[in-house]
mmCIF file of C-alpha atoms in Angstrom:
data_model
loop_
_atom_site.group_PDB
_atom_site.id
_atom_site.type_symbol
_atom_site.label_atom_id
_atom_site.label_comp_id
_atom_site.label_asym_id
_atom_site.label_seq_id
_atom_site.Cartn_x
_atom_site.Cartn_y
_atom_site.Cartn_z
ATOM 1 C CA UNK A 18 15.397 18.068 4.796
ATOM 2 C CA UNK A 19 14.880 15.486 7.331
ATOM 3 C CA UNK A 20 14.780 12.082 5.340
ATOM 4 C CA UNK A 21 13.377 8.674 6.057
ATOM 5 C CA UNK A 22 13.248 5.447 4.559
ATOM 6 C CA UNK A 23 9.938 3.750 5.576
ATOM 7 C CA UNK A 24 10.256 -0.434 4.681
ATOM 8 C CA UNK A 25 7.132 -2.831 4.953
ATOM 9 C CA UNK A 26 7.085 -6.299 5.552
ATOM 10 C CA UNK A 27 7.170 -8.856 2.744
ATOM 11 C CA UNK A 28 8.681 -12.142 3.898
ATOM 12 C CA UNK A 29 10.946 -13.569 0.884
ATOM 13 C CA UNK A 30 10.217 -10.935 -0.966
ATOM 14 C CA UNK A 31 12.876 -8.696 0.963
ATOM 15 C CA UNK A 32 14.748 -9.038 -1.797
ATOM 16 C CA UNK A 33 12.837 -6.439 -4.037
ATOM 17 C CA UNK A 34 13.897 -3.945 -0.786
ATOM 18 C CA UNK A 35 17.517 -3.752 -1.111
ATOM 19 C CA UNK A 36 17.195 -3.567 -4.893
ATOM 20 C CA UNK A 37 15.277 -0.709 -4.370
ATOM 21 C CA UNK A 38 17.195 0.705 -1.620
ATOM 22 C CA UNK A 39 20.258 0.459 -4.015
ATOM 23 C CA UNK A 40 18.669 2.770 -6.205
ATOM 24 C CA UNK A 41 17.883 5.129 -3.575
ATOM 25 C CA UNK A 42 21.963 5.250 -2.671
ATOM 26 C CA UNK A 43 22.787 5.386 -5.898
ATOM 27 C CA UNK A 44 20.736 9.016 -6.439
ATOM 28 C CA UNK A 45 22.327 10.359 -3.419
ATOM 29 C CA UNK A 46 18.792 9.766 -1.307
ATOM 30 C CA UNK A 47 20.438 7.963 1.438
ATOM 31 C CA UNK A 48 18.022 8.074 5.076
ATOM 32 C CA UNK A 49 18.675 9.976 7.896
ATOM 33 C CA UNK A 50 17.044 7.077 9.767
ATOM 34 C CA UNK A 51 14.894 3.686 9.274
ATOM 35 C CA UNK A 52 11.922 2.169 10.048
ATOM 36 C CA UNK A 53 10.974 -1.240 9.589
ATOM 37 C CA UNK A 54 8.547 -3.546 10.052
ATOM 38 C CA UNK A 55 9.053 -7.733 9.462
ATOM 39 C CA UNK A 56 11.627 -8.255 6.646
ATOM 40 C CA UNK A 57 11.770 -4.489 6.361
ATOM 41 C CA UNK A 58 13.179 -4.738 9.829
ATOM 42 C CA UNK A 59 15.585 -7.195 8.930
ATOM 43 C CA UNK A 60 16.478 -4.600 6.095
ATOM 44 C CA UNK A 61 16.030 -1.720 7.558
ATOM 45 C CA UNK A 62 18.388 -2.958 10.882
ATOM 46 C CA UNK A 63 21.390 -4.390 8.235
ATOM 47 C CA UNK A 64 21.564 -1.242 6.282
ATOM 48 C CA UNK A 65 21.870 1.080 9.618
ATOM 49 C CA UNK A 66 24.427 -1.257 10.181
ATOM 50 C CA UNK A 67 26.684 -0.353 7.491
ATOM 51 C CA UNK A 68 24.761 2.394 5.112
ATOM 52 C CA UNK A 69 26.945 2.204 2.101
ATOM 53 C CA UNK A 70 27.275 0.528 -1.075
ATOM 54 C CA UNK A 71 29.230 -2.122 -0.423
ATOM 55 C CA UNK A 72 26.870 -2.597 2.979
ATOM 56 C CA UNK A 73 23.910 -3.021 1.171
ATOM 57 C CA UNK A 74 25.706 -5.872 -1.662
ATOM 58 C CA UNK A 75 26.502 -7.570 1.723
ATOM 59 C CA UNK A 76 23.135 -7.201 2.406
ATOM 60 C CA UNK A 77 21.996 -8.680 -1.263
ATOM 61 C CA UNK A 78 24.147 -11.525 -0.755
ATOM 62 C CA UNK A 79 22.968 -12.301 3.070
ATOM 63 C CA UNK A 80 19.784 -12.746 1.240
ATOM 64 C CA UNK A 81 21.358 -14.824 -1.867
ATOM 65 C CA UNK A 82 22.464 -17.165 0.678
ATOM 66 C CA UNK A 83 18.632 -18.279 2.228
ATOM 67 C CA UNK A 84 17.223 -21.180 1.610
ATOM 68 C CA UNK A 85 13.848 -22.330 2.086
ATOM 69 C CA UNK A 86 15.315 -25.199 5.047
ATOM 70 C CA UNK A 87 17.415 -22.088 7.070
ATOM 71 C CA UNK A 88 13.996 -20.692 7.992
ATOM 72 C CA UNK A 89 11.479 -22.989 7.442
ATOM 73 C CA UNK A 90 12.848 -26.618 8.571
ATOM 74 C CA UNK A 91 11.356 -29.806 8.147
ATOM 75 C CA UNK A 92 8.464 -31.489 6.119
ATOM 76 C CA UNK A 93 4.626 -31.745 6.607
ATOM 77 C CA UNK A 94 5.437 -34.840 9.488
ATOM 78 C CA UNK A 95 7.114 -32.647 11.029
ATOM 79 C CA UNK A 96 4.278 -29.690 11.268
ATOM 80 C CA UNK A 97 2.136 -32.438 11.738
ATOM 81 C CA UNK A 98 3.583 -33.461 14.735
ATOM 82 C CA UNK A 99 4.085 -29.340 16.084
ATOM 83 C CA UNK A 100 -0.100 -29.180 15.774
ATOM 84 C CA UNK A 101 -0.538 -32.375 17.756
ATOM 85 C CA UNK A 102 1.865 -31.940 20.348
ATOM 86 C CA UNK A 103 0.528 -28.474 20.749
ATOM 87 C CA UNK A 104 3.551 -26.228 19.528
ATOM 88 C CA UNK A 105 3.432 -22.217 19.203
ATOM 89 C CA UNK A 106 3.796 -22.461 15.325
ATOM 90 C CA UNK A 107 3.990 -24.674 12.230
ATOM 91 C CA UNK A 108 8.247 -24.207 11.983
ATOM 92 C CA UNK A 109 10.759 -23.475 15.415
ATOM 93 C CA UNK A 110 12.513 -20.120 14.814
ATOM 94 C CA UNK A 111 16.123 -21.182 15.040
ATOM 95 C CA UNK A 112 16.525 -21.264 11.699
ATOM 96 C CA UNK A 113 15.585 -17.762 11.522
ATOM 97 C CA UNK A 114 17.740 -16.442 14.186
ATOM 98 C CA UNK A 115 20.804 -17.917 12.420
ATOM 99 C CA UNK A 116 19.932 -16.016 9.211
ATOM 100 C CA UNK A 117 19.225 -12.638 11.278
ATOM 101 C CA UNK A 118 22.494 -12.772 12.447
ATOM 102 C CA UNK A 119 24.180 -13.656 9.287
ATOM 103 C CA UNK A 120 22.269 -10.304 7.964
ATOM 104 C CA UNK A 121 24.293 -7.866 11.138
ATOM 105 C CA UNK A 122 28.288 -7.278 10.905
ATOM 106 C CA UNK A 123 29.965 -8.615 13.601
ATOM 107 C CA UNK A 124 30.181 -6.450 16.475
ATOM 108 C CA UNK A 125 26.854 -4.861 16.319
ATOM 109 C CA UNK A 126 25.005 -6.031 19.262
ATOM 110 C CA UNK A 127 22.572 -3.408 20.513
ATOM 111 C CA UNK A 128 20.992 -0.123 18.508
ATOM 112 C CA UNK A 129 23.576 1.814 19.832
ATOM 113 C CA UNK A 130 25.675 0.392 17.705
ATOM 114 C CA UNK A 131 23.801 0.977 14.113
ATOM 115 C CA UNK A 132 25.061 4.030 12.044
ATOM 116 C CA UNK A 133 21.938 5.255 11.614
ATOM 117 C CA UNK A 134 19.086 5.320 13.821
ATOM 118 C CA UNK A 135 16.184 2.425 13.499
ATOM 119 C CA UNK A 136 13.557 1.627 14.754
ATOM 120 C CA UNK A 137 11.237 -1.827 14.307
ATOM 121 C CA UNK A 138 8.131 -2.687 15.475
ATOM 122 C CA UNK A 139 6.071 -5.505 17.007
ATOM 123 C CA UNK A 140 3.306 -6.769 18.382
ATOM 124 C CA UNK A 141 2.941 -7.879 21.852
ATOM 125 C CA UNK A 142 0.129 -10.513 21.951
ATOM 126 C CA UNK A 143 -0.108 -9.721 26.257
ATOM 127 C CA UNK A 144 -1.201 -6.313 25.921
ATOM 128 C CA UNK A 145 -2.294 -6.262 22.159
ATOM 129 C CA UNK A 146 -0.351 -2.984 21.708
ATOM 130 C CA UNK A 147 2.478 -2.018 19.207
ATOM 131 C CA UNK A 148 6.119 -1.831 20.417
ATOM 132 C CA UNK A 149 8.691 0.057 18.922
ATOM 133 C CA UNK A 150 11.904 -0.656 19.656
ATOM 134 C CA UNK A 151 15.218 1.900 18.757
ATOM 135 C CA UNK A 152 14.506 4.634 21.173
ATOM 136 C CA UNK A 153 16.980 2.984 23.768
ATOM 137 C CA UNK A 154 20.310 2.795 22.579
ATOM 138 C CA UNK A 155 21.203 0.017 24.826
ATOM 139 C CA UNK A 156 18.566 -2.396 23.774
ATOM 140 C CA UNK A 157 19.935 -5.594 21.955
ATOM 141 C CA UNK A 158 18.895 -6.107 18.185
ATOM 142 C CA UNK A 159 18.607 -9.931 17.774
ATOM 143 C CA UNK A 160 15.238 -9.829 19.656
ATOM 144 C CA UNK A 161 12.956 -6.960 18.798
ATOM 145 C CA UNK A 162 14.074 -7.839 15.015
ATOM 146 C CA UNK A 163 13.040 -11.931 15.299
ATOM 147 C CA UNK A 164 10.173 -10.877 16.431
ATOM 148 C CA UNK A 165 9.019 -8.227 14.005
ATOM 149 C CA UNK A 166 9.991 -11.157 11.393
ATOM 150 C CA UNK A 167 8.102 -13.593 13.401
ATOM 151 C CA UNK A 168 4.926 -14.049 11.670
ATOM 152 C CA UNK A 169 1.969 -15.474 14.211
ATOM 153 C CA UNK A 170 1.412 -19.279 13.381
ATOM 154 C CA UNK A 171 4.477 -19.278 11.153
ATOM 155 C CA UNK A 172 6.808 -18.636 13.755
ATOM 156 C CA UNK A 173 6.861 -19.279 17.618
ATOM 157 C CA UNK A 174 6.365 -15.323 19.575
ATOM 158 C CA UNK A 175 9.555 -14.463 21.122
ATOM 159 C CA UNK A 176 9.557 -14.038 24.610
ATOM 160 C CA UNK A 177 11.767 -10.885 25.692
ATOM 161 C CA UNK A 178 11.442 -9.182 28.692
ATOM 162 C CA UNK A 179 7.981 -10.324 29.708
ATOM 163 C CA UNK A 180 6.696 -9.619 26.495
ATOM 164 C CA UNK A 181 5.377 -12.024 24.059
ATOM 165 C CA UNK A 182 6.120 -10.656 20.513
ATOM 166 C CA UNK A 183 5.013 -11.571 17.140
ATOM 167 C CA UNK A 184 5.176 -9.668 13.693
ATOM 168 C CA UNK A 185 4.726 -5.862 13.818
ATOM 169 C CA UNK A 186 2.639 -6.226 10.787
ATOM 170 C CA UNK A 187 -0.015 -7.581 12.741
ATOM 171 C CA UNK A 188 -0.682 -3.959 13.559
ATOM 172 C CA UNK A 189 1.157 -1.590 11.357
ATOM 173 C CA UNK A 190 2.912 -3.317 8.378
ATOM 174 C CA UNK A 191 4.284 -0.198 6.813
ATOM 175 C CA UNK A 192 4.555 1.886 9.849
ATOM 176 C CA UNK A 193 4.487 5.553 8.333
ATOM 177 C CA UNK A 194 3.128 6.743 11.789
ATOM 178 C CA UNK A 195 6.408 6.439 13.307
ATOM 179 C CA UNK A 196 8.596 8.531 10.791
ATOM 180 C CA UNK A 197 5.891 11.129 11.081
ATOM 181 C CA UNK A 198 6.641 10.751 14.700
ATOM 182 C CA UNK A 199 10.328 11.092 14.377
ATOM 183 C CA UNK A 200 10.235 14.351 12.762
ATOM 184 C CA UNK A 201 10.521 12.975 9.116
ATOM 185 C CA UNK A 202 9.548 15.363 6.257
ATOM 186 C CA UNK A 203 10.535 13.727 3.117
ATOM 187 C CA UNK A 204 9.175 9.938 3.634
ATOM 188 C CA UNK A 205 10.419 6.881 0.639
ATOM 189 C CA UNK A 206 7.724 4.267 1.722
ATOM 190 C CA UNK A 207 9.320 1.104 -0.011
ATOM 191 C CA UNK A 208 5.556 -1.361 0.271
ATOM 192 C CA UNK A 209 5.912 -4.726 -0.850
ATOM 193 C CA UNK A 210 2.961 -5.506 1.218
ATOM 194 C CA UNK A 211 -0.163 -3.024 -0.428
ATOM 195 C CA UNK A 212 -1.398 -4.240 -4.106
ATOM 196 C CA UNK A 213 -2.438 -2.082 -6.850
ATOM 197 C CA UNK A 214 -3.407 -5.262 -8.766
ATOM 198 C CA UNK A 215 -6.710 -7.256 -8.375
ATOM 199 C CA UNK A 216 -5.799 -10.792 -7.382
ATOM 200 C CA UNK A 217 -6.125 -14.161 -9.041
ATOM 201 C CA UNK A 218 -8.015 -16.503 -7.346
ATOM 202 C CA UNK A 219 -6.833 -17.567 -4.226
ATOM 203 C CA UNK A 220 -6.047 -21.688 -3.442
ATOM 204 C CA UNK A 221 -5.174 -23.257 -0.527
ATOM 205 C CA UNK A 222 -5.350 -23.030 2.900
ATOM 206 C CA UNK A 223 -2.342 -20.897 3.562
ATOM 207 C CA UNK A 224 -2.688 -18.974 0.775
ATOM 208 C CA UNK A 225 -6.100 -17.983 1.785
ATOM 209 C CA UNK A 226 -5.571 -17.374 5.236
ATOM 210 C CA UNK A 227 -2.213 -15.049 4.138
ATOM 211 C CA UNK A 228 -4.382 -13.370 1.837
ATOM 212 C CA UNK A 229 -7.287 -12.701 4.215
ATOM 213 C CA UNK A 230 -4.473 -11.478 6.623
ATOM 214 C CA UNK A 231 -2.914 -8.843 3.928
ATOM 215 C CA UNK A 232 -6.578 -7.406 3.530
ATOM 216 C CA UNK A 233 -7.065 -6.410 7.028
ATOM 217 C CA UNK A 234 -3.115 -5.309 6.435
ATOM 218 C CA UNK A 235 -3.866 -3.260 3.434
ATOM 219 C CA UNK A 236 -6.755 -1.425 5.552
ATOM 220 C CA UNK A 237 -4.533 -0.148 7.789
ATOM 221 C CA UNK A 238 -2.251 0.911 5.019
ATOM 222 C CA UNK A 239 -4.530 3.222 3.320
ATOM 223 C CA UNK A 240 -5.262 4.663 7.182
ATOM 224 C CA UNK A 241 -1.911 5.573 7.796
ATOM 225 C CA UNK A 242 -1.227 6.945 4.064
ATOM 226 C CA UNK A 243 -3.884 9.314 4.319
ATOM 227 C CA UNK A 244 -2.731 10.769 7.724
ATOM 228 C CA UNK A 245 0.273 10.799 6.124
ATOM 229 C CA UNK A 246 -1.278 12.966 2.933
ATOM 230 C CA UNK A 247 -2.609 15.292 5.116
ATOM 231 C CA UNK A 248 0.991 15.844 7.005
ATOM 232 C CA UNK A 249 3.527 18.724 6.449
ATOM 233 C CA UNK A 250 5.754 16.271 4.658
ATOM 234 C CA UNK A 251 6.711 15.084 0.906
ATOM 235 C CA UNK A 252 5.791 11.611 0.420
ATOM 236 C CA UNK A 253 7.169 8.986 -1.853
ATOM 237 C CA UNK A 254 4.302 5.785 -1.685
ATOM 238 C CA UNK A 255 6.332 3.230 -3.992
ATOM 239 C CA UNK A 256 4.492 -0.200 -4.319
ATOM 240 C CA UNK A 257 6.477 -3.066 -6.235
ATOM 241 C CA UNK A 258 4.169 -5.813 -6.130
ATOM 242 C CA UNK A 259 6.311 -7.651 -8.360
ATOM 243 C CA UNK A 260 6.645 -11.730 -7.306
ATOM 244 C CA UNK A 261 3.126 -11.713 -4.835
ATOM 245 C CA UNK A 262 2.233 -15.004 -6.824
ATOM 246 C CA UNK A 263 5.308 -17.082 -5.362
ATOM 247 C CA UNK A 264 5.150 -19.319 -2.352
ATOM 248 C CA UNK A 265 6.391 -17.838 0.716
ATOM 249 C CA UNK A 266 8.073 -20.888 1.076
ATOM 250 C CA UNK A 267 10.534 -20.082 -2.087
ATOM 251 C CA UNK A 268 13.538 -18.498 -1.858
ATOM 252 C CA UNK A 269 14.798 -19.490 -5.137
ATOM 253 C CA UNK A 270 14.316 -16.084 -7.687
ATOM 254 C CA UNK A 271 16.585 -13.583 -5.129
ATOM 255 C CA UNK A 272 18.858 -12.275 -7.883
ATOM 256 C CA UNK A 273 15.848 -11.317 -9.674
ATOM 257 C CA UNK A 274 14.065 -10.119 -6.848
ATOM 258 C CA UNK A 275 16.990 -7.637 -6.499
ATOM 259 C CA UNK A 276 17.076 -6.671 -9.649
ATOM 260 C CA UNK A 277 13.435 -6.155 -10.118
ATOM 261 C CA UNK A 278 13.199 -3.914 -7.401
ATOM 262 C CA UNK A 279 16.355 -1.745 -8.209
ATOM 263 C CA UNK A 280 14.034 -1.711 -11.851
ATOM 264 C CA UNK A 281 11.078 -0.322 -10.125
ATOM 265 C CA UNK A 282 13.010 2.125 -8.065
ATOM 266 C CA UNK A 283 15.075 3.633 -10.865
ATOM 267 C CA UNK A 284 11.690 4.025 -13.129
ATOM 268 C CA UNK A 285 9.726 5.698 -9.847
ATOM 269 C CA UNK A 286 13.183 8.712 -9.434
ATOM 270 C CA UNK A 287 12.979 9.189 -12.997
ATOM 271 C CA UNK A 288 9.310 10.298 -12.790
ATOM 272 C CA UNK A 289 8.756 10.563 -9.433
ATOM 273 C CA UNK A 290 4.853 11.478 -8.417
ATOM 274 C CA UNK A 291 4.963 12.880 -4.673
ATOM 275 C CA UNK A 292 1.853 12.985 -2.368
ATOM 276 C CA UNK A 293 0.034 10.536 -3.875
ATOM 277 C CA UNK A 294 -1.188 6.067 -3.019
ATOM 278 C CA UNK A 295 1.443 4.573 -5.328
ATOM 279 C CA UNK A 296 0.101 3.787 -9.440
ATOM 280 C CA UNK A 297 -2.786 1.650 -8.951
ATOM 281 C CA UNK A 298 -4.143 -0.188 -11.742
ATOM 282 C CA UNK A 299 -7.420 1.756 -13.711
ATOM 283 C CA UNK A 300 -9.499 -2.073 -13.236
ATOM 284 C CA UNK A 301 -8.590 -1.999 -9.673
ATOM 285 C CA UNK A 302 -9.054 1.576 -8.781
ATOM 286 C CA UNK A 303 -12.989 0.859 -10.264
ATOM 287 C CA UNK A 304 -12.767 -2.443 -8.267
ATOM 288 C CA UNK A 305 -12.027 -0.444 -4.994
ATOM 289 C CA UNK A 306 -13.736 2.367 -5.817
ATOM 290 C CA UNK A 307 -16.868 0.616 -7.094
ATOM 291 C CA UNK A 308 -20.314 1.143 -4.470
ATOM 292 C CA UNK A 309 -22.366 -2.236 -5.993
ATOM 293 C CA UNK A 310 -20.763 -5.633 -6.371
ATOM 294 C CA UNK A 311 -22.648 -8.751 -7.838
ATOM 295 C CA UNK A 312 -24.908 -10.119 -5.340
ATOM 296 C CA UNK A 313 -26.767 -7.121 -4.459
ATOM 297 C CA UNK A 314 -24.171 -6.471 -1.851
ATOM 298 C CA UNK A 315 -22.194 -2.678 -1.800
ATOM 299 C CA UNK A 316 -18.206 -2.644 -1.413
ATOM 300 C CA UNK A 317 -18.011 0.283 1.586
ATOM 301 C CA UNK A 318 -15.136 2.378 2.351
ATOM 302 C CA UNK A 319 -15.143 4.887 5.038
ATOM 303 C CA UNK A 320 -15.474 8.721 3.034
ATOM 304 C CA UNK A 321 -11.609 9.724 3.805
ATOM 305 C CA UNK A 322 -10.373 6.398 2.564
ATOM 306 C CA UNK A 323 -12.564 7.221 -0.482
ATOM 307 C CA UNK A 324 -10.674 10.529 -1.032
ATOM 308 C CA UNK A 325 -7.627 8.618 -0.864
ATOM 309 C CA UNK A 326 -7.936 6.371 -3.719
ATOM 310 C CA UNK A 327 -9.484 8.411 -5.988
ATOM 311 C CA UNK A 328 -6.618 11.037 -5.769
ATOM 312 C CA UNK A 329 -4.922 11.616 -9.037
ATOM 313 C CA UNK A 330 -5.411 10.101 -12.156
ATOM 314 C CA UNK A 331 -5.594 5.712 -12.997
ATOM 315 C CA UNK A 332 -2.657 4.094 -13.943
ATOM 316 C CA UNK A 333 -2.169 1.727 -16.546
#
């Protein structure tokens, strides 16, 4: 059986990936390729690189080893003075790049060089269109993945090869689509990105704006799982929502991170549900479910994405 490993974004939360993918090792589920989208393509890129045990603790401790300044440098002067001189973003990238290639083991250069085959998406802002890059074996890796990491505002686009790329999230942040494509038929979706939960309040400017961006995210989530449900393939839809309340400025609870998503991981193989959205919550499956809201106004869901969440039973 054809096997993929399918990783969303999730900024600092990458973390709760590699604990997860550890888990996945450790039951003998390893991929026979990746796809990854913002830090699942940072993930998703290091573990091709070396797809072992001891590749992915390198992995944990690449990530062990960020802090906040490496990819976000600088103090509120110093996005002040990015929005007045008229910069691409609130933070420069090179901080970023430097991690990125602290994440790859020396020597691997191009996809060509990865043990596994991977592919990453992004977004090219010129054309509005998705690229996926992994196809070409002799295409270099430090580009396609800083930009699929590069989050629009956050981080300057990258310019490569007349393209002007930004986060693949922007357009598919847990790109099922493509394993389908590749010929998967047994898909582990690791999501940090969808949320069984219902929020708490949102405050702040960024926070608001991030939020507003993970809804129109999360729409295009549910699209792709349900084209994915109706596929000729077993999939695993594992959410670990666990830590969506930090800053994405903080970089400080890793080791947890790690171990909470090796946690959530372990507990999904020992029960594992198959061909069905990941556990959402009984208040917010009636919350997304629900026709009339307060105000007189009516929540609406196209009928298919309907279907979708009301397949199998609540949760929790």
């Amino acid at each position: 059986m054809r096997r993929a490993w399918v990783l969303s974004g999730g900024g600092n939360r990458g973390p709760l990936q590699v604990g997860a993918m550890r888990a996945l090792l450790e039951r003998g589920l390893e991929p026979d390729f990746l796809v990854g989208t913002s830090a699942g393509a940072i993930n998703a890129v290091a573990f091709a690189a070396d797809p072992t045990l001891p590749g992915l603790e390198r992995l944990a401790q690449a990530w062990r080893s960020v802090r906040r300044a490496d990819v976000y440098p600088g103090h509120l002067f110093t996005i002040l003075r990015r929005i007045l001189t008229r910069q691409d973003s609130l933070f420069d990238s090179a901080g970023l790049r430097r991690v990125l290639q602290a994440h790859l083991p020396p020597g691997v250069r191009t996809f060509g060089d990865l043990r596994r085959p991977c592919y990453v998406t992004a977004a090219d802002l010129r054309t509005q269109r998705l690229i996926l890059f992994g196809e070409d074996p002799s295409t270099p890796l430090l580009e396609p993945v800083l930009a699929s990491a590069s989050v629009p505002v956050i981080h300057p686009p990258v310019r490569f090869r007349g393209m002007q790329l930004v986060d693949g999230g922007v357009v598919a942040v847990v790109p099922i689509s493509i394993a389908l494509e590749k010929g998967a038929e047994e898909i582990y979706v690791v999501d940090l990105s969808f949320s069984p939960q219902i929020l708490p309040p949102r405050r702040g400017i960024v926070e608001i704006a991030m939020t507003a961006y993970q809804t129109l995210l999360d729409e295009q989530t549910l699209d792709d799982l349900y084209d994915a449900l109706q596929a000729p393939v077993t999939l695993h839809h594992v959410c670990i929502p666990a830590f969506r309340e930090i800053s994405f400025l903080d970089f400080s609870r890793t080791s947890e991170m790690l171990e909470a998503g090796y946690e959530a991981m372990r507990r999904y193989l020992e029960d594992p549900h198959p061909d069905q959205i990941c556990a959402i919550t009984a208040e917010a499956r009636r919350a997304r479910t629900a026709q009339m809201v307060p105000g007189g106004g009516r929540a609406y869901a196209p009928p298919r994405r309907r279907r979708l969440l009301e397949m199998g039973p609540p949760k929790g």
